[in-house]
Short mmCIF file of C-alpha atoms in Angstrom, two decimals:
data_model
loop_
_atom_site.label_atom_id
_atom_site.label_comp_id
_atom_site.label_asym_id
_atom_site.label_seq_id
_atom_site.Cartn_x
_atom_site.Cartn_y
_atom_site.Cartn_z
CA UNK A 1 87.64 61.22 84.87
CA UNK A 2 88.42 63.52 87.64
CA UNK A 3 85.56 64.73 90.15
CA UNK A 4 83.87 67.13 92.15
CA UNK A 5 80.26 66.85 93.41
CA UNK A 6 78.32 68.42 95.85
CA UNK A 7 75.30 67.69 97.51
CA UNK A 8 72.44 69.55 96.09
CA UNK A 9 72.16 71.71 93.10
CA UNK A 10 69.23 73.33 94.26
CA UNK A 11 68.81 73.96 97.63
CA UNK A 12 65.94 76.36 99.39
CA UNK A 13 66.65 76.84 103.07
CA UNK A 14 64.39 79.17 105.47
CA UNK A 15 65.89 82.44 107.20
CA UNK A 16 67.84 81.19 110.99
CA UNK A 17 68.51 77.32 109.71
CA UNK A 18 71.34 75.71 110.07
CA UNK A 19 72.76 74.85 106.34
CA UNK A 20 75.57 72.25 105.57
CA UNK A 21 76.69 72.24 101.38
CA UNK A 22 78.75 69.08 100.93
CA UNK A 23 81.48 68.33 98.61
CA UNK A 24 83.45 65.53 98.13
CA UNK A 25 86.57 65.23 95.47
CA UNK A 26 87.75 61.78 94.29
CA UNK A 27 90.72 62.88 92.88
CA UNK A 28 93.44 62.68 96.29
CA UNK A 29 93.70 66.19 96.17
CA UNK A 30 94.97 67.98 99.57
CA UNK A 31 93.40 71.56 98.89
CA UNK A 32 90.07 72.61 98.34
CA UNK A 33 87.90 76.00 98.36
CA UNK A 34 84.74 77.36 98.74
CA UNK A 35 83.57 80.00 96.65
CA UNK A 36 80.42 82.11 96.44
CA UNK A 37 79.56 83.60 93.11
CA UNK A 38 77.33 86.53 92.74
CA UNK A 39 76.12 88.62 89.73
CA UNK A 40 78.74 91.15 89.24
CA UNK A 41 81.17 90.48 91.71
CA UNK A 42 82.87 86.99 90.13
CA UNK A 43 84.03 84.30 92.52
CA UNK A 44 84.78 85.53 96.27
CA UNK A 45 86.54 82.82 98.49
CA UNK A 46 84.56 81.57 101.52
CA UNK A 47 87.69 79.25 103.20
CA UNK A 48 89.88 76.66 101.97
CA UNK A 49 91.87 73.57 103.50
CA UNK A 50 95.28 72.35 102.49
CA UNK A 51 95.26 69.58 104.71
CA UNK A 52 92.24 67.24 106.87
CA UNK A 53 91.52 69.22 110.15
CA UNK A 54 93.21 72.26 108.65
CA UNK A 55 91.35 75.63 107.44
CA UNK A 56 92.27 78.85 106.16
CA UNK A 57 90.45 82.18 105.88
CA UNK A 58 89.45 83.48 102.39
CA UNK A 59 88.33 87.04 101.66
CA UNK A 60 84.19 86.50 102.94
CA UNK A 61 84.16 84.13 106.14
CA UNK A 62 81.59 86.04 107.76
CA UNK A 63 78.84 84.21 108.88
CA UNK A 64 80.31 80.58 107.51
CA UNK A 65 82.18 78.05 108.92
CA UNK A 66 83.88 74.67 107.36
CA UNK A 67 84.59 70.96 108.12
CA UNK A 68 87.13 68.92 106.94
CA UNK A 69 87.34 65.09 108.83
CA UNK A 70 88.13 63.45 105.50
CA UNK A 71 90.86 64.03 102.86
CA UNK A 72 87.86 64.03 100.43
CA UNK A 73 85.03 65.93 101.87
CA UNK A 74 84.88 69.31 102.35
CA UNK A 75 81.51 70.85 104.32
CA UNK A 76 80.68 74.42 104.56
CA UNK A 77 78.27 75.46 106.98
CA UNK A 78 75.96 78.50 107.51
CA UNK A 79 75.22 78.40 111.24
CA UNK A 80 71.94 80.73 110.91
CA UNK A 81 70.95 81.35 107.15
CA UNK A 82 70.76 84.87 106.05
CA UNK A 83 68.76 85.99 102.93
CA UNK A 84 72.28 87.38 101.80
CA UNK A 85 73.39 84.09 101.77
CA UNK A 86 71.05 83.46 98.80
CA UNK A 87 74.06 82.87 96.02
CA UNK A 88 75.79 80.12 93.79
CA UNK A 89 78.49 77.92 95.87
CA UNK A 90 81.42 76.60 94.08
CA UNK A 91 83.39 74.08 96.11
CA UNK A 92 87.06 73.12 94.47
CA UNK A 93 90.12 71.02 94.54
CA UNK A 94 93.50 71.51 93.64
CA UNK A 95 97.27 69.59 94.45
CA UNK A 96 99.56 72.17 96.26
CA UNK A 97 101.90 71.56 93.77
CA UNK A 98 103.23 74.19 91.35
CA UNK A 99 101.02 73.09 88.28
CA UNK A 100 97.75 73.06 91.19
CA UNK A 101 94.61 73.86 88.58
CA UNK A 102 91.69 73.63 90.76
CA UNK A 103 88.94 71.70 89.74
CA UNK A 104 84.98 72.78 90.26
CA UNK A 105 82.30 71.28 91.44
CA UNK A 106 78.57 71.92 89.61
CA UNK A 107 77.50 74.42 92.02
CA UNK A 108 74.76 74.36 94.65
CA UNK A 109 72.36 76.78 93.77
CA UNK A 110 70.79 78.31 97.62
CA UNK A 111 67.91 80.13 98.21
CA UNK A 112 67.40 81.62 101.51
CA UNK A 113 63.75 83.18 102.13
CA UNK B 1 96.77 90.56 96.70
CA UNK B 2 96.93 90.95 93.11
CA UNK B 3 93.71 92.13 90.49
CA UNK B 4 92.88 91.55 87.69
CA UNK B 5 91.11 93.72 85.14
CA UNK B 6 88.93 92.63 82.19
CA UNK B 7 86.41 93.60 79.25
CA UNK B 8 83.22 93.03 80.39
CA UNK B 9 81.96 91.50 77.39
CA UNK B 10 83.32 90.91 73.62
CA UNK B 11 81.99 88.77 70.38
CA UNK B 12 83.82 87.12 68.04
CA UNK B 13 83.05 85.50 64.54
CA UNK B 14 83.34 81.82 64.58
CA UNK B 15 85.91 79.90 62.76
CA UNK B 16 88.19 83.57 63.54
CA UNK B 17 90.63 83.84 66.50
CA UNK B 18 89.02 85.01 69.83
CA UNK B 19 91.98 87.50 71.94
CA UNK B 20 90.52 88.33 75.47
CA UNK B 21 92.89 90.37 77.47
CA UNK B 22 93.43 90.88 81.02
CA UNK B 23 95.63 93.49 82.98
CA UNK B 24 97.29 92.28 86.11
CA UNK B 25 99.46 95.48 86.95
CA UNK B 26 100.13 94.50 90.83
CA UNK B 27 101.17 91.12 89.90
CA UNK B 28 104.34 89.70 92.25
CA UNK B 29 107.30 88.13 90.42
CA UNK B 30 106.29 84.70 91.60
CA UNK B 31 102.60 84.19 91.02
CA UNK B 32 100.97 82.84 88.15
CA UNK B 33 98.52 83.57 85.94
CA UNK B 34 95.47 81.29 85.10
CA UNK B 35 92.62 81.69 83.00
CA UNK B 36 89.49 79.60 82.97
CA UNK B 37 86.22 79.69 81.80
CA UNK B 38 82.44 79.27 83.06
CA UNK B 39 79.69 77.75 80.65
CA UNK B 40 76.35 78.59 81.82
CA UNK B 41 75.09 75.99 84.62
CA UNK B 42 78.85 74.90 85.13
CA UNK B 43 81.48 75.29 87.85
CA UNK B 44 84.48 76.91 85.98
CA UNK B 45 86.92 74.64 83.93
CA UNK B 46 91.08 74.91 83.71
CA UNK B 47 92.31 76.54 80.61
CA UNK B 48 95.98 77.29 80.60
CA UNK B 49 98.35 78.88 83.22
CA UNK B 50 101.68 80.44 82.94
CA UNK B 51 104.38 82.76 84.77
CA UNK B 52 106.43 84.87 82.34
CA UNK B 53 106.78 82.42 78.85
CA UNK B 54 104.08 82.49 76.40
CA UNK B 55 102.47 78.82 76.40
CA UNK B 56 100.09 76.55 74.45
CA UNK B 57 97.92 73.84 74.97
CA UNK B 58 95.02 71.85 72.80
CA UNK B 59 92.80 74.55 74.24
CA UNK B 60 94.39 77.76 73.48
CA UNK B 61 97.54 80.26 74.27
CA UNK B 62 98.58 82.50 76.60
CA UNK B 63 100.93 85.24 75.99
CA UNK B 64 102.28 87.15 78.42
CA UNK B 65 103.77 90.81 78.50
CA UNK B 66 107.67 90.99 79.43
CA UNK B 67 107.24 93.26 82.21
CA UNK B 68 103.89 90.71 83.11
CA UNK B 69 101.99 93.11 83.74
CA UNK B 70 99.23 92.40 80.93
CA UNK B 71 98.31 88.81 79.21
CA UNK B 72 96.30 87.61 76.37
CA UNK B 73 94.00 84.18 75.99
CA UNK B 74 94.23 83.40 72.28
CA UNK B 75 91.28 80.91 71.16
CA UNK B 76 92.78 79.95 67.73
CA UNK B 77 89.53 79.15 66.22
CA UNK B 78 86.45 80.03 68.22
CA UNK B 79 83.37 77.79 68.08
CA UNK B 80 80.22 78.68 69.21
CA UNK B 81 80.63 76.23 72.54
CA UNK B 82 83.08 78.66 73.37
CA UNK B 83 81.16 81.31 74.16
CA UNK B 84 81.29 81.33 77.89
CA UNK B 85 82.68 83.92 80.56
CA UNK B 86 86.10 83.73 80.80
CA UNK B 87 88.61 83.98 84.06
CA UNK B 88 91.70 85.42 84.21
CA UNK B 89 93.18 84.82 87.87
CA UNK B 90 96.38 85.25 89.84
CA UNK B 91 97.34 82.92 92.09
CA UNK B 92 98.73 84.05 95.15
CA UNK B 93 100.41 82.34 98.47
CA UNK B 94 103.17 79.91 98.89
CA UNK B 95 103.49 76.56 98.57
CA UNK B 96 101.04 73.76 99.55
CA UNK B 97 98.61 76.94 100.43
CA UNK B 98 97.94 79.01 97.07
CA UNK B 99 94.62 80.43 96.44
CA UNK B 100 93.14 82.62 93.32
CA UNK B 101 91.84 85.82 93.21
CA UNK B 102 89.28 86.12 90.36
CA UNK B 103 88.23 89.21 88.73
CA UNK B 104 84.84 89.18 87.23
CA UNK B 105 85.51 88.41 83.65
CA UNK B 106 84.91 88.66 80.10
CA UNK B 107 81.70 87.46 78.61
CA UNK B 108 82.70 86.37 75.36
CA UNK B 109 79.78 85.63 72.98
CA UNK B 110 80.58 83.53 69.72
CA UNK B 111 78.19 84.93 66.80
CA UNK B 112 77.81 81.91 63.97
#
């Protein structure tokens, strides 16, 4: 059976910390994302990778940055946590092949205060 | 990039056939649509994807305008672990680096 996972479900994280969320795929995929979800406003994407060492933009990179050493692990990281940081992350995989559905993670639930 | 527009919310009898539209207007000749669906708790899960033919899967169908502008997710027999909020996406980019713009769905709501 196919897999995402990441780190922590629920994760509570003081205002100024450094934050790393974790994900790791075990299905050889080359892409994954990172997604914030918020009430209201669906999935926005954070960055994604297509390849190890390579990373791409999405449509919210402010104040996040990503890792990717490994084919399978992708990190996002919030160099000084923000209370408006406090959302749902979704971290994904897909193939960059022409079928490429992405598969999701079970979210990491943070909480900045 | 491409939108997509949705219901906010719609119920459906079980046992009848849930149709969930979605309106993707600004859509390019070459990028797909996808649809997918979010259980409470649960990252989102693949339902069905096509380009400009209608398709089917065990899940459900997707039928898609000619001019593509407009689709529909047909759930041929809801159940009540359907209910869910449901995704429809276009996926944008080229090859080896697509990514998907979500709207912010439909809440569908199964009644027994």
């Amino acid at each position: 059976d196919v897999k995402v996972t990441q780190s922590s479900r629920y994760l509570v994280k003081r205002t100024g910390e450094k934050v790393f969320l974790e994900c790791v795929q075990d299905m050889d995929h080359e892409n994954m994302f990172w997604y914030r979800q918020d009430p209201g406003l669906g999935l926005r994407l954070i960055y994604f990778s297509y390849d190890v060492k390579m990373k791409e933009k999405g449509d919210i990179p402010e104040g996040y940055s990503v890792s990717r050493e490994k084919k399978e692990r992708f990190s996002l990281i919030l160099e000084s946590a923000s209370t408006n940081q406090t959302s749902m992350y979704l971290c994904a995989s897909s193939t960059p092949g022409l079928g490429g559905e992405q598969y999701f993670g079970p979210g990491t639930r943070l909480t900045v205060t | 990039d491409a939108k997509t527009t949705q219901p906010t919310s719609m119920d459906c009898a079980e046992g009848r056939a849930a149709n969930l539209p979605c309106n993707h207007s600004t859509i390019s000749g070459n990028e797909y649509v996808y649809w997918y669906r979010q259980i409470h708790s649960q990252g989102p899960q693949y339902i069905i994807h096509g380009l400009k033919n209608n398709e089917t899967n065990e899940m459900a169908s997707l039928i898609i305008t000619e001019d593509r502008k407009s689709s529909t997710l047909i759930l041929p027999h809801a159940t009540l672990r359907d209910t869910a909020v449901y995704y429809c996406i276009v996926r944008v980019g080229t090859s080896g680096t697509y990514k998907y713009i979500f709207g912010t769905g439909t809440r569908l709501k199964v009644l027994a």
